[in-house]
Coordinates of C-alpha atoms in Angstrom, one line a residue:
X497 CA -7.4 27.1 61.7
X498 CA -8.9 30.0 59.6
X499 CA -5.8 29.8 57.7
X500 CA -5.6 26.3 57.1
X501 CA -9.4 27.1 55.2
X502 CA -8.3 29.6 53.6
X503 CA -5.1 27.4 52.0
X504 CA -7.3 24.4 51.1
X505 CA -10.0 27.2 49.7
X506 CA -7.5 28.4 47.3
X507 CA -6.0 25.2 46.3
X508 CA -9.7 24.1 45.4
X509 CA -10.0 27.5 43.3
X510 CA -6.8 26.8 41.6
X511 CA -7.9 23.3 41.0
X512 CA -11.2 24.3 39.2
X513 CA -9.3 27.0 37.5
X514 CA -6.7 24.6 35.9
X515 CA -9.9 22.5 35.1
X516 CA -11.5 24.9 33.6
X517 CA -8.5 26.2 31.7
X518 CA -7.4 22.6 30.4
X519 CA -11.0 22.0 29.4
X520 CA -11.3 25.3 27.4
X521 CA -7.9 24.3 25.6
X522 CA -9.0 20.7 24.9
X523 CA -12.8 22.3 23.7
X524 CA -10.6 24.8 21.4
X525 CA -8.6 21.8 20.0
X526 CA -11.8 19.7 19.1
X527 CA -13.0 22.9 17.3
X528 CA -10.1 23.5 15.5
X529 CA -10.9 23.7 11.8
X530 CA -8.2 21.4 9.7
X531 CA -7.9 23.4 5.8
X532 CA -6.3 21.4 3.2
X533 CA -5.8 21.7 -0.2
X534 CA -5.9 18.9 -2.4
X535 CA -1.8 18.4 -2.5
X536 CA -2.1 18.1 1.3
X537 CA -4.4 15.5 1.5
X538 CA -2.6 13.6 -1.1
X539 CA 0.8 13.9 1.4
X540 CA -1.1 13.8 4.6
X541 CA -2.4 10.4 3.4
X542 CA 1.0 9.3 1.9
X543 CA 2.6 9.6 5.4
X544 CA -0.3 8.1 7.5
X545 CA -2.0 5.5 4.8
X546 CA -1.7 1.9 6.5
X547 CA -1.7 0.6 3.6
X548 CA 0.8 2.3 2.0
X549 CA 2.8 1.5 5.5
X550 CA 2.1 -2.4 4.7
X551 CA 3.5 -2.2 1.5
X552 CA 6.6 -0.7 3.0
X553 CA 7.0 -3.5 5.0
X554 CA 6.5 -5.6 2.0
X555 CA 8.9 -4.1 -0.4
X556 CA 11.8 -3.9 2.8
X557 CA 11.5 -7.8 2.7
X558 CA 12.2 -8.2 -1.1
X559 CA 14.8 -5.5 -0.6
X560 CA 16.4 -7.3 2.1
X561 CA 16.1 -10.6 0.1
X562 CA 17.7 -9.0 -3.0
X563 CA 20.2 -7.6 -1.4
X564 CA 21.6 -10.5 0.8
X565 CA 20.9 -13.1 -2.2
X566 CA 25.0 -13.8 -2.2
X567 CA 24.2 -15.7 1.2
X568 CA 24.3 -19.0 -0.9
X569 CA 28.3 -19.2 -1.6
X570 CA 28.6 -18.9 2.1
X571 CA 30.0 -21.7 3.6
X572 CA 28.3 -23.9 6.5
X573 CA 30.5 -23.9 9.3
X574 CA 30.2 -26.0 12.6
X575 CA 31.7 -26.7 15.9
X576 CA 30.8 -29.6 18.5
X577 CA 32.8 -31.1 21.5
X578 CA 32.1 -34.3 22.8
X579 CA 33.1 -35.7 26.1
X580 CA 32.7 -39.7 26.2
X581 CA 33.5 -42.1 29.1
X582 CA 34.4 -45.6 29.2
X583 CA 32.4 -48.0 31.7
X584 CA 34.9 -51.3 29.6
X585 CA 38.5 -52.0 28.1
X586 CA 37.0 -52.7 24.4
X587 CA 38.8 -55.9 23.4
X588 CA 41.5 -54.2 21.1
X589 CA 43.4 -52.7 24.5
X590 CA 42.6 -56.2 26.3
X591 CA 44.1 -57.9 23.7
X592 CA 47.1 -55.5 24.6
X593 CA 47.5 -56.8 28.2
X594 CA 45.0 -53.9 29.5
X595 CA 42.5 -55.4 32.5
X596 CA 41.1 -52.1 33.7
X597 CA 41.6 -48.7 33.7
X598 CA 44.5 -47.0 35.8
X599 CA 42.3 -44.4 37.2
X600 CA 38.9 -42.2 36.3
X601 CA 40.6 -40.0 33.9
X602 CA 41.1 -42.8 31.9
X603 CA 38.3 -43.5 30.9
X604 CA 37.3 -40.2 29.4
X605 CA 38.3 -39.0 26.4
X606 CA 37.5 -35.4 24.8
X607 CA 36.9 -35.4 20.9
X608 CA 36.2 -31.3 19.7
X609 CA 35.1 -30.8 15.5
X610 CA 35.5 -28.2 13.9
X611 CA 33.9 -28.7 9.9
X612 CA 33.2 -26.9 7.0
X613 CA 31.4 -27.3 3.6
X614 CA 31.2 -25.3 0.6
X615 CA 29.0 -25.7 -2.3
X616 CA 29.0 -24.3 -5.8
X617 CA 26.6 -24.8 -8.3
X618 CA 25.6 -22.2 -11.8
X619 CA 22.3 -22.5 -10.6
X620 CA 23.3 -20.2 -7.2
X621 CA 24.2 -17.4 -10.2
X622 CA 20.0 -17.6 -11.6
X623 CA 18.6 -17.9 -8.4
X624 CA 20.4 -14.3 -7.2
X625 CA 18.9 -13.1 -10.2
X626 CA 15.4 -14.4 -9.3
X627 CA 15.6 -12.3 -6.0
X628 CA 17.0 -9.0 -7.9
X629 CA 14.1 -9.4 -10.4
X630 CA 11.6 -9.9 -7.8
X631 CA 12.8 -6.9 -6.2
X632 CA 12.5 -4.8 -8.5
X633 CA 8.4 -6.0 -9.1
X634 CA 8.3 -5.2 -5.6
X635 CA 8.9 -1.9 -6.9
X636 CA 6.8 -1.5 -9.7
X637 CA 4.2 -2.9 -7.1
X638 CA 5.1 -0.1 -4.4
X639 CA 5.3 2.5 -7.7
X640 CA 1.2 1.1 -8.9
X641 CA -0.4 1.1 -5.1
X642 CA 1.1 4.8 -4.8
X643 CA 0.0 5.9 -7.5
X644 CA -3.6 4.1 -7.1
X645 CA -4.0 5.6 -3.5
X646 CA -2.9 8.9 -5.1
X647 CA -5.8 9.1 -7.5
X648 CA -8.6 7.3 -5.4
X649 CA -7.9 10.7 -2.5
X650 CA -7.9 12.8 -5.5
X651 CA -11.1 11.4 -6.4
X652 CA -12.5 11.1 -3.1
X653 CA -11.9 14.8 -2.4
X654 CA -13.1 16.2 -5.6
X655 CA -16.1 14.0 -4.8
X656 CA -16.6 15.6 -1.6
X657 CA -15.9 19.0 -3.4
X658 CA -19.1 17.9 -6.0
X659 CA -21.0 17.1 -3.0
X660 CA -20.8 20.3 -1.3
X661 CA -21.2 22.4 -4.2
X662 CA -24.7 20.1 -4.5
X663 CA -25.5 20.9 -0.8
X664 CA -24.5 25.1 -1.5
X665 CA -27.3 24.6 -4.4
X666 CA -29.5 23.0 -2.4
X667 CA -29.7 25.2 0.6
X668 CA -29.4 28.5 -1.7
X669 CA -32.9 27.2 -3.0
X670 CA -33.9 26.4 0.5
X671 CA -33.3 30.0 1.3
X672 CA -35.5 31.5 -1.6
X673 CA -38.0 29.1 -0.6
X674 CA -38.2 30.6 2.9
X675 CA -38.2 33.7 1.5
X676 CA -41.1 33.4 -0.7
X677 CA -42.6 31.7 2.5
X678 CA -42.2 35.0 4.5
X679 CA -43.3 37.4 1.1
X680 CA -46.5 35.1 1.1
X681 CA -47.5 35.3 4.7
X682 CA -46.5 39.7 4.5
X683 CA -48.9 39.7 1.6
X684 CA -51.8 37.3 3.1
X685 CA -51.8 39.8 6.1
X686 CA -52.2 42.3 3.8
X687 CA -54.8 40.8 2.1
X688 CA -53.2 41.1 -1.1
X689 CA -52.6 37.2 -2.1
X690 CA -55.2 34.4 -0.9
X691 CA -54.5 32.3 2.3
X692 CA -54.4 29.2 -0.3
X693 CA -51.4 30.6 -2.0
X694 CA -49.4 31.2 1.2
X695 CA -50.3 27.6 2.5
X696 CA -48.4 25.8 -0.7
X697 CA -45.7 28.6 0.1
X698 CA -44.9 27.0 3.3
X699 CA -45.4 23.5 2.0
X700 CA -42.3 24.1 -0.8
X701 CA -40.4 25.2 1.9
X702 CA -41.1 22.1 4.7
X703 CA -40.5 19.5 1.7
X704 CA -37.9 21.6 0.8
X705 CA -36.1 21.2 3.8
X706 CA -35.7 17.5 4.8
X707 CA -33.7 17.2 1.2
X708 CA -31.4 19.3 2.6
X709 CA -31.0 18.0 5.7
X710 CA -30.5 14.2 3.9
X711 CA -27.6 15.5 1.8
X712 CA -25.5 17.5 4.7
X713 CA -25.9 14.1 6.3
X714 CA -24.3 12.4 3.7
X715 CA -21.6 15.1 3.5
X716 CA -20.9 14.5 6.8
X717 CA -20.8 10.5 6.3
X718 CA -18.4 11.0 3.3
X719 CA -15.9 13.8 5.4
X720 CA -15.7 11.0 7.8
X721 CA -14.8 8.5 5.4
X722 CA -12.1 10.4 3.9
X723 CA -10.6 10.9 7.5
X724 CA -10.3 7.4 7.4
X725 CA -9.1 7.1 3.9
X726 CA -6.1 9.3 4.6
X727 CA -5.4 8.4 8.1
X728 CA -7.1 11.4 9.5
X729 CA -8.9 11.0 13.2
X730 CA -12.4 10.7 12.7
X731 CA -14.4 13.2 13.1
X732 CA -11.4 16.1 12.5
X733 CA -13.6 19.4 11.2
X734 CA -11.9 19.8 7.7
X735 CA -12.1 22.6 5.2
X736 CA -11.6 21.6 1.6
X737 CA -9.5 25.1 0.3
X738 CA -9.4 23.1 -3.2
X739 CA -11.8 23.9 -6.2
X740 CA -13.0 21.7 -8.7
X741 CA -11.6 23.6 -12.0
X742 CA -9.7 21.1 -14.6
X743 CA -6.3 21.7 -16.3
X744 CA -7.5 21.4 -20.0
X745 CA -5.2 19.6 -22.3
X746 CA -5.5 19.1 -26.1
X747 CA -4.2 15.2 -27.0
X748 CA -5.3 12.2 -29.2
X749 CA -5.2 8.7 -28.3
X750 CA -2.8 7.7 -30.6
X751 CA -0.1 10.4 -29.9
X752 CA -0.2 9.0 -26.3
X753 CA -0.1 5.1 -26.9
X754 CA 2.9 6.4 -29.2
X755 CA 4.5 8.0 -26.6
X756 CA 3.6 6.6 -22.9
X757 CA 2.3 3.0 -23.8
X758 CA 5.3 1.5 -22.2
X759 CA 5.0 3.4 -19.2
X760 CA 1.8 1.4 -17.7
X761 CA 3.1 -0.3 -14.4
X762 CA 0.9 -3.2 -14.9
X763 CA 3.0 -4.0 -18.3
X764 CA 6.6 -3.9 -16.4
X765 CA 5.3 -5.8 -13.6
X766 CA 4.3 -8.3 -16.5
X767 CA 7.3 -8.0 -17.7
X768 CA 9.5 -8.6 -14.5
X769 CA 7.6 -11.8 -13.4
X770 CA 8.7 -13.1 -17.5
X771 CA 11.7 -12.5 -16.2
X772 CA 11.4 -14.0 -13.2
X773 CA 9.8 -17.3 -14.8
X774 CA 12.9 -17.5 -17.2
X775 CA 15.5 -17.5 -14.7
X776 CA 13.5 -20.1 -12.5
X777 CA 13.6 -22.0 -16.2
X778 CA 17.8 -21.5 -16.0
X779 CA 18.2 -22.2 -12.5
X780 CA 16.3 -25.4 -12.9
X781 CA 18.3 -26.5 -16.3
X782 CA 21.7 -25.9 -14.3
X783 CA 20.8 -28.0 -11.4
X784 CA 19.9 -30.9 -13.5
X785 CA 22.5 -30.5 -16.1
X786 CA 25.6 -29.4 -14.5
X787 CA 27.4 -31.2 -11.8
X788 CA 27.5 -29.3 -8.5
X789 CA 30.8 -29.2 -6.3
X790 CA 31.2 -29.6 -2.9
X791 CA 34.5 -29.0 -1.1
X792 CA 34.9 -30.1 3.0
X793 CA 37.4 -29.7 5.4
X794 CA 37.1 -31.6 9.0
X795 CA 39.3 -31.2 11.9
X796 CA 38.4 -33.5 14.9
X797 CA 41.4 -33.3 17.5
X798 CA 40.9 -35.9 20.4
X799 CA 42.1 -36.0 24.2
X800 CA 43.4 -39.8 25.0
X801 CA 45.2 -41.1 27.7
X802 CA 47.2 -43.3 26.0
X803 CA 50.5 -43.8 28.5
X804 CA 47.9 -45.6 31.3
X805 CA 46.7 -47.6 28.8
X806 CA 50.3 -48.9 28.8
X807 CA 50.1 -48.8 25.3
X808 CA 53.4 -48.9 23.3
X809 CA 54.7 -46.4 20.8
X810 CA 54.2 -48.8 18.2
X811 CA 50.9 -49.9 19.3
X812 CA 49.8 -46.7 19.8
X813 CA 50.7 -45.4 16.2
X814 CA 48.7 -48.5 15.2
X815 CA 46.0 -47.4 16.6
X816 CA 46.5 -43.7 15.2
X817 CA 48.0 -42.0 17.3
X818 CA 50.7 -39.2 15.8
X819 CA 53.9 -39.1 17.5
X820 CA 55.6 -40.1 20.8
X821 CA 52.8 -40.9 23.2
X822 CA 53.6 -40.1 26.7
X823 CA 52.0 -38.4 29.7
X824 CA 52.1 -34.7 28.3
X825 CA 51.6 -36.0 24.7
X826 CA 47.7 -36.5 24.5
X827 CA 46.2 -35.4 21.4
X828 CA 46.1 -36.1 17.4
X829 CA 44.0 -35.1 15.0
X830 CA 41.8 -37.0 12.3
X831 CA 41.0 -34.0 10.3
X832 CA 40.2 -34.6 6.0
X833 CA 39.3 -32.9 3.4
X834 CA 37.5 -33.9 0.3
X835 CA 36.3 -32.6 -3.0
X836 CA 33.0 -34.2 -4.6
X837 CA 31.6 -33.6 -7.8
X838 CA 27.7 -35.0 -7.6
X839 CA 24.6 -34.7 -10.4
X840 CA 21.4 -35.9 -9.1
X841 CA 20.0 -38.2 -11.7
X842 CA 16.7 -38.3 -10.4
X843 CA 16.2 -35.1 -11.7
X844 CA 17.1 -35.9 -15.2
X845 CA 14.2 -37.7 -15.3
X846 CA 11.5 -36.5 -17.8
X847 CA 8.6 -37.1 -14.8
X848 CA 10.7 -35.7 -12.4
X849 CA 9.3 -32.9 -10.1
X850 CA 12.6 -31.2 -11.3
X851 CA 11.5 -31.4 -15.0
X852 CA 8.0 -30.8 -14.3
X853 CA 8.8 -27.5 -12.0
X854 CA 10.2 -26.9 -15.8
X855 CA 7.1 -27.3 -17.8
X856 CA 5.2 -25.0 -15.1
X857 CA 7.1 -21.9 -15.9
X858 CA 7.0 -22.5 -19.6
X859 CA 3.0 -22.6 -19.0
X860 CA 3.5 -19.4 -17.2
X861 CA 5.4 -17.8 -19.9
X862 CA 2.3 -18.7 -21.9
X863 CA -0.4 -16.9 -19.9
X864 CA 2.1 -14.3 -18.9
X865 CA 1.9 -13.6 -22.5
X866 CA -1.8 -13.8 -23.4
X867 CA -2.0 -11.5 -20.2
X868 CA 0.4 -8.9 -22.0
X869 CA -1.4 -9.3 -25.4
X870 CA -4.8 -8.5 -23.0
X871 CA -3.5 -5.6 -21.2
X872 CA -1.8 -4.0 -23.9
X873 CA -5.2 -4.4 -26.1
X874 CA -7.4 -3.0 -22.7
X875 CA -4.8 -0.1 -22.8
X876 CA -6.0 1.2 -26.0
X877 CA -9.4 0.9 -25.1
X878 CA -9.1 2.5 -21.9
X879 CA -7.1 5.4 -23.5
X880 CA -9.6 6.1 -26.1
X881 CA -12.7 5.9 -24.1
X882 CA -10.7 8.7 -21.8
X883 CA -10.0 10.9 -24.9
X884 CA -13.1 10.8 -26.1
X885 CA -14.5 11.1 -22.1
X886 CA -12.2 14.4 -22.1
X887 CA -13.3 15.7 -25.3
X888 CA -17.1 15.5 -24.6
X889 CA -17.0 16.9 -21.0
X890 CA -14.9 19.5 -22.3
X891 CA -17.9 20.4 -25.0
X892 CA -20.1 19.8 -22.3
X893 CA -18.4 22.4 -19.5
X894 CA -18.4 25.3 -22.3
X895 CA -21.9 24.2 -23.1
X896 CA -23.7 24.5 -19.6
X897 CA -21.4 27.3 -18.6
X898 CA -23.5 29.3 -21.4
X899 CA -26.7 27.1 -19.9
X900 CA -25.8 28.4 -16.5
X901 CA -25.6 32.0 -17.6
X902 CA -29.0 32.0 -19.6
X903 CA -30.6 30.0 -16.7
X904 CA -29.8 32.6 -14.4
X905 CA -30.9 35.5 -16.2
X906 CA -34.2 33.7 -17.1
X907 CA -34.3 33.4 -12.7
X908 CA -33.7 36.7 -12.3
X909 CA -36.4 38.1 -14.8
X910 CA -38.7 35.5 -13.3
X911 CA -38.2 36.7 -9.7
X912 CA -38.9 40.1 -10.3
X913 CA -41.9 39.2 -12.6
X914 CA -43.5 37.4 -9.5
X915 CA -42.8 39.8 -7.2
X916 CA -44.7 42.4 -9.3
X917 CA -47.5 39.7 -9.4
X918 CA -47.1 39.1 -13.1
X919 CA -46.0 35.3 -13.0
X920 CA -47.1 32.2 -11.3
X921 CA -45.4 30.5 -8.8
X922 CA -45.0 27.1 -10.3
X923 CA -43.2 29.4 -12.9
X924 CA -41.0 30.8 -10.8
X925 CA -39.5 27.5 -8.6
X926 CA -39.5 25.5 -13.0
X927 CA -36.8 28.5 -13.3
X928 CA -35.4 27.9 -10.1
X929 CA -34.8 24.1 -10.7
X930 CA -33.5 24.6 -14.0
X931 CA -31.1 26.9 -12.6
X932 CA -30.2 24.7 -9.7
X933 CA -29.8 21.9 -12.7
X934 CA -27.7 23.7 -14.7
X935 CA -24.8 24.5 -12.0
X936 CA -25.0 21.2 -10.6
X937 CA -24.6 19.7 -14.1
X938 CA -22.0 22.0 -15.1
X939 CA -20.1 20.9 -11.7
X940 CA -20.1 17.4 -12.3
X941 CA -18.8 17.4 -16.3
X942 CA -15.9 19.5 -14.1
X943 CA -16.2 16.2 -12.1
X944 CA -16.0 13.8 -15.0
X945 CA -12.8 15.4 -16.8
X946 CA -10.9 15.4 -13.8
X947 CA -11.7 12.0 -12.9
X948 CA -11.2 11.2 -15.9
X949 CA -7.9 13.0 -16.5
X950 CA -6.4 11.3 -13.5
X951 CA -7.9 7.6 -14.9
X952 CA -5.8 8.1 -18.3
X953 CA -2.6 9.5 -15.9
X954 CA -2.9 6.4 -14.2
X955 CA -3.1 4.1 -16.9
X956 CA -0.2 5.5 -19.1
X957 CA 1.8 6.1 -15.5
X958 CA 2.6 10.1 -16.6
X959 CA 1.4 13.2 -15.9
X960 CA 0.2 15.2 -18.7
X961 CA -1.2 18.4 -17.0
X962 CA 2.8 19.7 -16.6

């Protein structure tokens, strides 16, 4: 007995320790920090994006479609069998002295088909053509939405990268404002400041702090976001290894709309579905025009009973029956073949839906046209505006890097002036914000080039920071 306790004791203890044990290791696992660098969120989110998955599926439809567009010379091909039974002698075998039938099996007669059809017309030749060039728009497609997901995570993390840097400013002030808190209450119990000085000491730092406590919220809300945005389980803890420092380049808008202009996705996907709208243009012509051809072949053999009939060989050959008809001779064929050369006229006509299918693409030629003539006019404008975009935040970075170095030196003079009692406190926190302004503006121009550097990448479809 004792040692049945002391089993079931131990299995409990084993139990609880393999809890215990399984919960530490799944604790641990939540807790595990995630680092990535910019490059791996870009390929984490290119493996796991949904909607990158979507257009997978999308683009393995047109491929299939492109690639099995020869399908149309196929031949139709079918196969039937028919058993029939007589319930009456039809009047051509009573007119040949037949009353009734000799027994069951005569009545039933087996017919099998075999047929098959082939059709030709040019117009197969454009529509294969059709599917190739709307395969390869599918591409250009796949090609734009990768390269679109690609720069909004690249934005999206650099954003989060802007935010935390505002966050880092926001609770290094924090912490000099509790600092000065805990200075001002040392000196009121010293008697050497008033107690009205230390009171608006502590009431910078508790309006100080709810700011903070705001923006590491909406860091939070963003990381979780981003999860999302690259496929990452909500709520992962993630550490962004990444900096925000640009790759500087030195162009002008016209060297690059010399050079990449023809690049821009949207342009070739123009250009496919132009291509697209003229072979639907050809297909249509040749299936009005040109006569198609259509070549059959049937064979039909037939099971008859034709000796308990008590038909004759010559009556049976009149009836169509091939050779000598006797007990073991019991089938014949009615196979044909024919060759037809058809146009449908109705499609000649002017107000046909044929004709008028015609007219619709040449009105999409039109506005696929204007829509060139737009985008290739928005090009320049968008390349320009991010030249010049590059060019000012550029001025701008080397600008309030040299603000963010006399800022802090003017904060550092300030701090030890008010410690040695020689400068006002409202002095001190005017040089503390313009110092916190002058980082956080210097880390958003960083913001703006990049962002802008990946907008003009995108539009001309290159990378220029090789």
């Amino acid at each position: 007995m004792r040692k049945s306790v002391k089993k079931f004791a131990s299995l409990i203890l084993i139990g609880f320790s393999f809890s215990a044990f399984a919960q530490n290791k799944e604790n641990s696992k939540n807790s595990e920090v995630v680092k990535l660098s910019i490059e791996e969120a870009v390929d984490y989110a290119l493996k796991n994006s949904r909607t990158l998955k979507s257009n997978d599926i999308d683009l393995e439809i047109k491929k299939r479609a492109s690639s099995n567009s020869w399908n149309v010379f196929l031949p139709n091909v079918t196969a039937s069998g028919t058993m029939k039974r007589e319930s009456e002698i039809s009047p051509q075998y009573a007119s040949a002295g037949m009353t009734d039938f000799p027994d069951e099996e005569s009545r039933w007669d087996v017919i099998g088909s075999v047929s098959a059809s082939w059709n030709f017309t040019p117009a197969y030749i454009a529509q294969i053509k059709i599917s190739k060039a709307q395969y390869e728009a599918g591409k250009i497609s796949w090609e734009q939405n990768l390269r679109e997901t690609t720069t909004n995570i690249k934005k999206a993390y650099y954003g989060l990268l802007l935010q935390k840097e505002s966050l880092k400013i926001k609770k290094a002030s924090l912490e000099n404002t509790r600092q000065r808190r805990i200075q001002a209450q040392a000196n009121f119990k010293n008697g050497s400041i008033p107690e009205l000085q230390y009171l608006k000491a502590q009431v910078d730092y508790e309006n100080a702090k709810p700011e903070v406590d705001t923006a590491e919220q909406a860091l939070n809300q963003q990381m979780d976001l981003f999860e999302f945005l690259i496929g990452m389980p909500v709520g992962t803890k993630i550490e962004l290894t990444s900096t925000i420092e640009p790759l500087y380049i030195d162009v002008t808008a016209d060297e690059l709309l010399e050079k990449y202009s023809d690049n821009d996705l949207q342009i070739k996907a123009l250009e496919k579905n132009k291509l697209a709208a003229k072979l639907g243009i050809t297909a249509l012509d040749l299936s009005t025009w040109v006569p198609a051809l259509s070549v059959s072949y049937g064979w039909q053999p037939m099971y008859v009973d034709g000796a308990s009939m008590g038909l004759a060989k010559g009556n049976a050959k009149a009836f169509g029956f091939t050779g000598d008809i006797g007990k073991d001779e019991k089938w014949y064929n009615s196979g044909s073949l024919s060759l037809t050369l058809a146009w449908n006229i109705t499609n000649m006509l002017p107000w046909s839906s044929n004709r008028q299918k015609v007219k619709d693409y040449k009105q999409q030629l039109a506005q696929l046209d204007l829509s060139l003539q737009t985008l290739r006019e928005n090009q320049k404008v968008q390349v320009r505006k991010a030249v010049d975009t590059l060019n000012q935040a550029r001025e701008q970075i080397e600008s309030m890097a040299r603000n963010v170095t006399l800022a802090q030196r003017a904060y550092d003079m300030t701090v030890r002036s008010y410690r040695n009692g020689t400068t006002e406190r409202l002095d001190l926190r005017d040089t503390e914000s313009s110092l916190d302004q002058a980082k956080l503006g210097l880390v958003n121009q960083k913001f703006q080039y990049i962002s802008a550097l990946m907008d003009l990448e995108n539009t001309l479809n290159t990378n220029l920071t090789k």
